[in-house]
């Protein structure tokens, strides 16, 4: 008779869930086939590199202990790190983590937070690794954002009470829930469907004003309504890359659309394309394209942000923006006035030099990269448009270089763009 089942080398949080999947329990008659089936069940979870099983003498006569010696894989990964310094926030920080199955229940969990001063955001998500035993993936995520956006106008801003200001503070809150379903299409494509609902509230100064590109002072356009936001999204992704972290050949292409309502209807379309070529001497060239457009009464956080496109501007962290910085405007054009806009595009190229290859015995890899891109961001037909005093296409040049390092817990980048996260010129 089985007296006890010992799971050695298994995280404490996973033991109850994994014991339920073994097919045997304490008090059952000893069945060697069932014991081996339990080993197979543990390996099938994907959480272990090795599982060995052995029997040991129990305390009572005729009783045995079943011992599973397990070697766990590293299943926790860093999905993102948020650290920066820029006016007016000073310093902000946060992290995003994910685990393949922290409780041994076949349930993947992820979460993250970021905070600084009056701003903060937290999100927590979970979903079964295989829905109803199929290849479908369901993910449900809750989020809470407490923002204090440093709003800036095209050529100046302020309030009637305080006069001209470096930025107009705009406090807002977003509390919501999002569910997404991913279905594979063959071996190289996936279909995504999502639903999102959230409550949006704000406390915006009613006497705020901005100076538009034509030099006229007008009421500030916050592009934010209060109320319930509902949105649905649909997307398809095609991926033939030979490695998700450091690919040397293959293509990744995507097309996503979403439609929603917050005080009025809005919609958005986003497309992306990446192509990787391996050169005869082992170096890799990547060509990439991103483009998208937003239509209707979209709130500012649903629009394109300059930090989404340019490495010298801090990107949004869990939906929050901590900096009032604009694009560097290396081409001296009207893009210096753009922050949140409805049309965007990015065409770039990256040259990659592998410095260390990943092996079965050593999971670490390092590559050197140098990249450049043309960035465009604007809102066609906006009031007092960019061509009122400064004709031309809102274009800018982005140049970045640095290292990427892959480890068991994720990929980390160190680049020129990272420098501008801590240095605010």
mmCIF file of N, CA and C in Angstrom, residues 166-259:
data_model
loop_
_atom_site.group_PDB
_atom_site.id
_atom_site.type_symbol
_atom_site.label_atom_id
_atom_site.label_comp_id
_atom_site.label_asym_id
_atom_site.label_seq_id
_atom_site.Cartn_x
_atom_site.Cartn_y
_atom_site.Cartn_z
ATOM 1 N N UNK A 166 4.854 74.431 -17.515
ATOM 2 C CA UNK A 166 5.656 73.438 -18.235
ATOM 3 C C UNK A 166 4.787 72.295 -18.733
ATOM 4 N N UNK A 167 3.749 71.956 -17.984
ATOM 5 C CA UNK A 167 2.776 70.954 -18.396
ATOM 6 C C UNK A 167 1.484 71.190 -17.622
ATOM 7 N N UNK A 168 0.387 70.705 -18.173
ATOM 8 C CA UNK A 168 -0.905 70.778 -17.491
ATOM 9 C C UNK A 168 -1.180 69.407 -16.883
ATOM 10 N N UNK A 169 -1.246 69.291 -15.557
ATOM 11 C CA UNK A 169 -1.498 67.983 -14.949
ATOM 12 C C UNK A 169 -2.937 67.551 -15.156
ATOM 13 N N UNK A 170 -3.106 66.281 -15.509
ATOM 14 C CA UNK A 170 -4.443 65.747 -15.727
ATOM 15 C C UNK A 170 -4.616 64.421 -15.014
ATOM 16 N N UNK A 171 -5.301 64.436 -13.878
ATOM 17 C CA UNK A 171 -5.492 63.215 -13.099
ATOM 18 C C UNK A 171 -6.644 62.397 -13.680
ATOM 19 N N UNK A 172 -6.454 61.089 -13.771
ATOM 20 C CA UNK A 172 -7.508 60.207 -14.266
ATOM 21 C C UNK A 172 -7.326 58.822 -13.663
ATOM 22 N N UNK A 173 -8.389 58.026 -13.758
ATOM 23 C CA UNK A 173 -8.367 56.664 -13.203
ATOM 24 C C UNK A 173 -9.026 55.713 -14.192
ATOM 25 N N UNK A 174 -8.401 54.539 -14.363
ATOM 26 C CA UNK A 174 -8.960 53.490 -15.234
ATOM 27 C C UNK A 174 -8.968 52.173 -14.461
ATOM 28 N N UNK A 175 -10.145 51.581 -14.337
ATOM 29 C CA UNK A 175 -10.300 50.285 -13.683
ATOM 30 C C UNK A 175 -11.027 49.369 -14.654
ATOM 31 N N UNK A 176 -10.424 48.221 -14.984
ATOM 32 C CA UNK A 176 -11.060 47.406 -16.007
ATOM 33 C C UNK A 176 -10.656 45.958 -16.013
ATOM 34 N N UNK A 177 -11.287 45.242 -16.933
ATOM 35 C CA UNK A 177 -11.084 43.805 -17.099
ATOM 36 C C UNK A 177 -11.031 43.514 -18.593
ATOM 37 N N UNK A 178 -10.120 42.614 -18.977
ATOM 38 C CA UNK A 178 -9.950 42.261 -20.386
ATOM 39 C C UNK A 178 -9.810 40.754 -20.518
ATOM 40 N N UNK A 179 -10.467 40.189 -21.523
ATOM 41 C CA UNK A 179 -10.370 38.756 -21.810
ATOM 42 C C UNK A 179 -9.950 38.585 -23.260
ATOM 43 N N UNK A 180 -9.018 37.651 -23.492
ATOM 44 C CA UNK A 180 -8.557 37.402 -24.858
ATOM 45 C C UNK A 180 -8.487 35.906 -25.105
ATOM 46 N N UNK A 181 -8.767 35.518 -26.334
ATOM 47 C CA UNK A 181 -8.743 34.119 -26.754
ATOM 48 C C UNK A 181 -7.834 34.011 -27.971
ATOM 49 N N UNK A 182 -6.886 33.071 -27.907
ATOM 50 C CA UNK A 182 -5.941 32.856 -29.004
ATOM 51 C C UNK A 182 -6.123 31.451 -29.551
ATOM 52 N N UNK A 183 -6.263 31.353 -30.865
ATOM 53 C CA UNK A 183 -6.455 30.059 -31.523
ATOM 54 C C UNK A 183 -5.397 29.887 -32.601
ATOM 55 N N UNK A 184 -4.689 28.744 -32.611
ATOM 56 C CA UNK A 184 -3.698 28.517 -33.666
ATOM 57 C C UNK A 184 -4.366 28.228 -35.003
ATOM 58 N N UNK A 185 -3.724 28.689 -36.070
ATOM 59 C CA UNK A 185 -4.155 28.376 -37.435
ATOM 60 C C UNK A 185 -2.975 27.687 -38.107
ATOM 61 N N UNK A 186 -2.988 26.385 -38.107
ATOM 62 C CA UNK A 186 -1.833 25.660 -38.612
ATOM 63 C C UNK A 186 -0.655 25.802 -37.668
ATOM 64 N N UNK A 187 0.555 25.662 -38.204
ATOM 65 C CA UNK A 187 1.755 25.687 -37.375
ATOM 66 C C UNK A 187 2.370 27.073 -37.261
ATOM 67 N N UNK A 188 1.970 28.019 -38.102
ATOM 68 C CA UNK A 188 2.671 29.301 -38.147
ATOM 69 C C UNK A 188 1.780 30.522 -37.962
ATOM 70 N N UNK A 189 0.500 30.351 -37.720
ATOM 71 C CA UNK A 189 -0.391 31.507 -37.603
ATOM 72 C C UNK A 189 -1.281 31.373 -36.373
ATOM 73 N N UNK A 190 -1.714 32.524 -35.862
ATOM 74 C CA UNK A 190 -2.602 32.562 -34.699
ATOM 75 C C UNK A 190 -3.654 33.638 -34.907
ATOM 76 N N UNK A 191 -4.850 33.362 -34.389
ATOM 77 C CA UNK A 191 -5.960 34.305 -34.436
ATOM 78 C C UNK A 191 -6.253 34.764 -33.015
ATOM 79 N N UNK A 192 -6.391 36.082 -32.829
ATOM 80 C CA UNK A 192 -6.630 36.650 -31.507
ATOM 81 C C UNK A 192 -7.976 37.378 -31.494
ATOM 82 N N UNK A 193 -8.721 37.180 -30.410
ATOM 83 C CA UNK A 193 -9.981 37.896 -30.212
ATOM 84 C C UNK A 193 -10.018 38.375 -28.772
ATOM 85 N N UNK A 194 -10.409 39.632 -28.568
ATOM 86 C CA UNK A 194 -10.416 40.181 -27.223
ATOM 87 C C UNK A 194 -11.605 41.077 -26.949
ATOM 88 N N UNK A 195 -11.997 41.140 -25.671
ATOM 89 C CA UNK A 195 -13.043 42.037 -25.189
ATOM 90 C C UNK A 195 -12.509 42.776 -23.970
ATOM 91 N N UNK A 196 -12.816 44.061 -23.876
ATOM 92 C CA UNK A 196 -12.328 44.862 -22.752
ATOM 93 C C UNK A 196 -13.418 45.806 -22.285
ATOM 94 N N UNK A 197 -13.535 45.925 -20.979
ATOM 95 C CA UNK A 197 -14.439 46.888 -20.381
ATOM 96 C C UNK A 197 -13.747 47.578 -19.225
ATOM 97 N N UNK A 198 -13.934 48.871 -19.089
ATOM 98 C CA UNK A 198 -13.301 49.581 -17.983
ATOM 99 C C UNK A 198 -14.055 50.864 -17.675
ATOM 100 N N UNK A 199 -13.852 51.329 -16.466
ATOM 101 C CA UNK A 199 -14.439 52.589 -16.020
ATOM 102 C C UNK A 199 -13.356 53.662 -16.048
ATOM 103 N N UNK A 200 -13.681 54.804 -16.652
ATOM 104 C CA UNK A 200 -12.732 55.905 -16.770
ATOM 105 C C UNK A 200 -13.298 57.125 -16.055
ATOM 106 N N UNK A 201 -12.524 57.689 -15.135
ATOM 107 C CA UNK A 201 -12.887 58.926 -14.440
ATOM 108 C C UNK A 201 -11.697 59.877 -14.507
ATOM 109 N N UNK A 202 -11.973 61.174 -14.417
ATOM 110 C CA UNK A 202 -10.861 62.122 -14.466
ATOM 111 C C UNK A 202 -11.156 63.361 -13.631
ATOM 112 N N UNK A 203 -10.096 64.101 -13.348
ATOM 113 C CA UNK A 203 -10.180 65.393 -12.668
ATOM 114 C C UNK A 203 -9.271 66.347 -13.439
ATOM 115 N N UNK A 204 -9.813 66.979 -14.479
ATOM 116 C CA UNK A 204 -9.037 67.817 -15.385
ATOM 117 C C UNK A 204 -9.338 69.292 -15.127
ATOM 118 N N UNK A 205 -8.335 70.149 -15.210
ATOM 119 C CA UNK A 205 -8.578 71.589 -15.005
ATOM 120 C C UNK A 205 -9.435 72.169 -16.126
ATOM 121 N N UNK A 206 -10.516 72.838 -15.746
ATOM 122 C CA UNK A 206 -11.446 73.367 -16.747
ATOM 123 C C UNK A 206 -10.925 74.625 -17.429
ATOM 124 N N UNK A 207 -9.935 75.284 -16.806
ATOM 125 C CA UNK A 207 -9.442 76.543 -17.382
ATOM 126 C C UNK A 207 -8.130 76.357 -18.141
ATOM 127 N N UNK A 208 -7.797 75.115 -18.502
ATOM 128 C CA UNK A 208 -6.536 74.866 -19.204
ATOM 129 C C UNK A 208 -6.620 75.320 -20.656
ATOM 130 N N UNK A 209 -5.485 75.778 -21.182
ATOM 131 C CA UNK A 209 -5.418 76.208 -22.574
ATOM 132 C C UNK A 209 -4.132 75.697 -23.212
ATOM 133 N N UNK A 210 -4.129 75.681 -24.544
ATOM 134 C CA UNK A 210 -2.954 75.271 -25.299
ATOM 135 C C UNK A 210 -2.732 76.238 -26.449
ATOM 136 N N UNK A 211 -1.488 76.315 -26.904
ATOM 137 C CA UNK A 211 -1.149 77.116 -28.076
ATOM 138 C C UNK A 211 -0.957 76.160 -29.242
ATOM 139 N N UNK A 212 -1.798 76.301 -30.267
ATOM 140 C CA UNK A 212 -1.754 75.411 -31.421
ATOM 141 C C UNK A 212 -0.641 75.823 -32.390
ATOM 142 N N UNK A 213 -0.342 74.969 -33.388
ATOM 143 C CA UNK A 213 0.729 75.292 -34.340
ATOM 144 C C UNK A 213 0.528 76.601 -35.094
ATOM 145 N N UNK A 214 -0.729 77.081 -35.203
ATOM 146 C CA UNK A 214 -0.955 78.358 -35.895
ATOM 147 C C UNK A 214 -0.765 79.557 -34.974
ATOM 148 N N UNK A 215 -0.334 79.295 -33.719
ATOM 149 C CA UNK A 215 -0.064 80.368 -32.783
ATOM 150 C C UNK A 215 -1.259 80.857 -32.006
ATOM 151 N N UNK A 216 -2.427 80.266 -32.199
ATOM 152 C CA UNK A 216 -3.653 80.695 -31.528
ATOM 153 C C UNK A 216 -3.836 79.913 -30.231
ATOM 154 N N UNK A 217 -4.219 80.624 -29.168
ATOM 155 C CA UNK A 217 -4.491 79.981 -27.878
ATOM 156 C C UNK A 217 -5.939 79.515 -27.840
ATOM 157 N N UNK A 218 -6.149 78.235 -27.531
ATOM 158 C CA UNK A 218 -7.481 77.639 -27.495
ATOM 159 C C UNK A 218 -7.614 76.774 -26.250
ATOM 160 N N UNK A 219 -8.863 76.392 -25.876
ATOM 161 C CA UNK A 219 -9.043 75.466 -24.752
ATOM 162 C C UNK A 219 -8.266 74.166 -24.985
ATOM 163 N N UNK A 220 -7.716 73.637 -23.922
ATOM 164 C CA UNK A 220 -6.872 72.447 -24.047
ATOM 165 C C UNK A 220 -7.714 71.244 -24.485
ATOM 166 N N UNK A 221 -7.179 70.505 -25.458
ATOM 167 C CA UNK A 221 -7.836 69.296 -25.949
ATOM 168 C C UNK A 221 -7.258 68.085 -25.208
ATOM 169 N N UNK A 222 -7.926 67.657 -24.160
ATOM 170 C CA UNK A 222 -7.438 66.514 -23.390
ATOM 171 C C UNK A 222 -7.753 65.185 -24.073
ATOM 172 N N UNK A 223 -8.762 65.163 -24.919
ATOM 173 C CA UNK A 223 -9.177 63.921 -25.582
ATOM 174 C C UNK A 223 -9.435 62.817 -24.559
ATOM 175 N N UNK A 224 -10.264 63.140 -23.567
ATOM 176 C CA UNK A 224 -10.586 62.165 -22.528
ATOM 177 C C UNK A 224 -11.984 62.441 -21.995
ATOM 178 N N UNK A 225 -12.864 61.450 -22.116
ATOM 179 C CA UNK A 225 -14.213 61.521 -21.569
ATOM 180 C C UNK A 225 -14.336 60.584 -20.376
ATOM 181 N N UNK A 226 -15.276 60.900 -19.493
ATOM 182 C CA UNK A 226 -15.580 59.999 -18.386
ATOM 183 C C UNK A 226 -16.675 59.025 -18.806
ATOM 184 N N UNK A 227 -16.707 57.870 -18.154
ATOM 185 C CA UNK A 227 -17.754 56.902 -18.428
ATOM 186 C C UNK A 227 -17.214 55.501 -18.574
ATOM 187 N N UNK A 228 -18.056 54.639 -19.136
ATOM 188 C CA UNK A 228 -17.691 53.241 -19.350
ATOM 189 C C UNK A 228 -17.113 53.071 -20.750
ATOM 190 N N UNK A 229 -15.974 52.448 -20.819
ATOM 191 C CA UNK A 229 -15.338 52.149 -22.100
ATOM 192 C C UNK A 229 -15.531 50.675 -22.413
ATOM 193 N N UNK A 230 -15.977 50.392 -23.621
ATOM 194 C CA UNK A 230 -16.069 49.019 -24.105
ATOM 195 C C UNK A 230 -15.347 48.900 -25.429
ATOM 196 N N UNK A 231 -14.617 47.803 -25.622
ATOM 197 C CA UNK A 231 -13.859 47.639 -26.861
ATOM 198 C C UNK A 231 -13.747 46.164 -27.204
ATOM 199 N N UNK A 232 -13.704 45.879 -28.495
ATOM 200 C CA UNK A 232 -13.482 44.524 -29.006
ATOM 201 C C UNK A 232 -12.332 44.581 -29.996
ATOM 202 N N UNK A 233 -11.521 43.530 -30.019
ATOM 203 C CA UNK A 233 -10.365 43.504 -30.911
ATOM 204 C C UNK A 233 -10.291 42.169 -31.633
ATOM 205 N N UNK A 234 -9.701 42.202 -32.809
ATOM 206 C CA UNK A 234 -9.511 41.004 -33.623
ATOM 207 C C UNK A 234 -8.187 41.153 -34.351
ATOM 208 N N UNK A 235 -7.387 40.093 -34.331
ATOM 209 C CA UNK A 235 -6.090 40.170 -34.985
ATOM 210 C C UNK A 235 -5.614 38.821 -35.456
ATOM 211 N N UNK A 236 -4.679 38.845 -36.396
ATOM 212 C CA UNK A 236 -4.069 37.625 -36.906
ATOM 213 C C UNK A 236 -2.564 37.852 -36.963
ATOM 214 N N UNK A 237 -1.813 36.813 -36.639
ATOM 215 C CA UNK A 237 -0.352 36.900 -36.627
ATOM 216 C C UNK A 237 0.232 35.697 -37.349
ATOM 217 N N UNK A 238 1.218 35.950 -38.172
ATOM 218 C CA UNK A 238 1.916 34.919 -38.942
ATOM 219 C C UNK A 238 3.384 34.960 -38.544
ATOM 220 N N UNK A 239 3.942 33.808 -38.151
ATOM 221 C CA UNK A 239 5.298 33.796 -37.594
ATOM 222 C C UNK A 239 6.051 32.556 -38.054
ATOM 223 N N UNK A 240 7.107 32.763 -38.838
ATOM 224 C CA UNK A 240 7.954 31.652 -39.287
ATOM 225 C C UNK A 240 9.386 31.804 -38.780
ATOM 226 N N UNK A 241 9.629 32.654 -37.788
ATOM 227 C CA UNK A 241 10.978 32.853 -37.267
ATOM 228 C C UNK A 241 11.514 31.563 -36.651
ATOM 229 N N UNK A 242 12.808 31.352 -36.793
ATOM 230 C CA UNK A 242 13.407 30.128 -36.266
ATOM 231 C C UNK A 242 13.729 30.224 -34.788
ATOM 232 N N UNK A 243 13.619 31.412 -34.191
ATOM 233 C CA UNK A 243 13.883 31.584 -32.764
ATOM 234 C C UNK A 243 13.128 32.823 -32.302
ATOM 235 N N UNK A 244 12.373 32.738 -31.198
ATOM 236 C CA UNK A 244 11.590 33.901 -30.774
ATOM 237 C C UNK A 244 12.431 35.022 -30.181
ATOM 238 N N UNK A 245 13.613 34.703 -29.634
ATOM 239 C CA UNK A 245 14.446 35.717 -28.994
ATOM 240 C C UNK A 245 15.471 36.304 -29.951
ATOM 241 N N UNK A 246 16.297 35.437 -30.559
ATOM 242 C CA UNK A 246 17.349 35.875 -31.476
ATOM 243 C C UNK A 246 17.158 35.199 -32.832
ATOM 244 N N UNK A 247 16.150 35.572 -33.597
ATOM 245 C CA UNK A 247 15.927 34.915 -34.894
ATOM 246 C C UNK A 247 17.004 35.289 -35.906
ATOM 247 N N UNK A 248 17.298 34.356 -36.801
ATOM 248 C CA UNK A 248 18.253 34.619 -37.877
ATOM 249 C C UNK A 248 17.608 34.477 -39.255
ATOM 250 N N UNK A 249 16.402 33.972 -39.301
ATOM 251 C CA UNK A 249 15.667 33.888 -40.562
ATOM 252 C C UNK A 249 14.179 33.767 -40.244
ATOM 253 N N UNK A 250 13.370 34.083 -41.246
ATOM 254 C CA UNK A 250 11.924 33.973 -41.069
ATOM 255 C C UNK A 250 11.229 35.321 -41.107
ATOM 256 N N UNK A 251 9.916 35.257 -41.004
ATOM 257 C CA UNK A 251 9.055 36.435 -41.114
ATOM 258 C C UNK A 251 8.054 36.431 -39.970
ATOM 259 N N UNK A 252 7.767 37.607 -39.448
ATOM 260 C CA UNK A 252 6.629 37.779 -38.536
ATOM 261 C C UNK A 252 5.795 38.942 -39.055
ATOM 262 N N UNK A 253 4.521 38.684 -39.297
ATOM 263 C CA UNK A 253 3.612 39.711 -39.798
ATOM 264 C C UNK A 253 2.327 39.677 -38.981
ATOM 265 N N UNK A 254 1.712 40.825 -38.784
ATOM 266 C CA UNK A 254 0.490 40.887 -37.979
ATOM 267 C C UNK A 254 -0.425 41.984 -38.492
ATOM 268 N N UNK A 255 -1.712 41.785 -38.254
ATOM 269 C CA UNK A 255 -2.740 42.773 -38.571
ATOM 270 C C UNK A 255 -3.774 42.731 -37.457
ATOM 271 N N UNK A 256 -3.968 43.858 -36.787
ATOM 272 C CA UNK A 256 -4.891 43.924 -35.657
ATOM 273 C C UNK A 256 -5.843 45.104 -35.833
ATOM 274 N N UNK A 257 -7.074 44.901 -35.404
ATOM 275 C CA UNK A 257 -8.055 45.968 -35.421
ATOM 276 C C UNK A 257 -8.857 45.962 -34.130
ATOM 277 N N UNK A 258 -9.313 47.114 -33.717
ATOM 278 C CA UNK A 258 -10.168 47.197 -32.533
ATOM 279 C C UNK A 258 -11.180 48.314 -32.729
ATOM 280 N N UNK A 259 -12.301 48.159 -32.065
ATOM 281 C CA UNK A 259 -13.364 49.160 -32.110
ATOM 282 C C UNK A 259 -13.927 49.313 -30.711
#
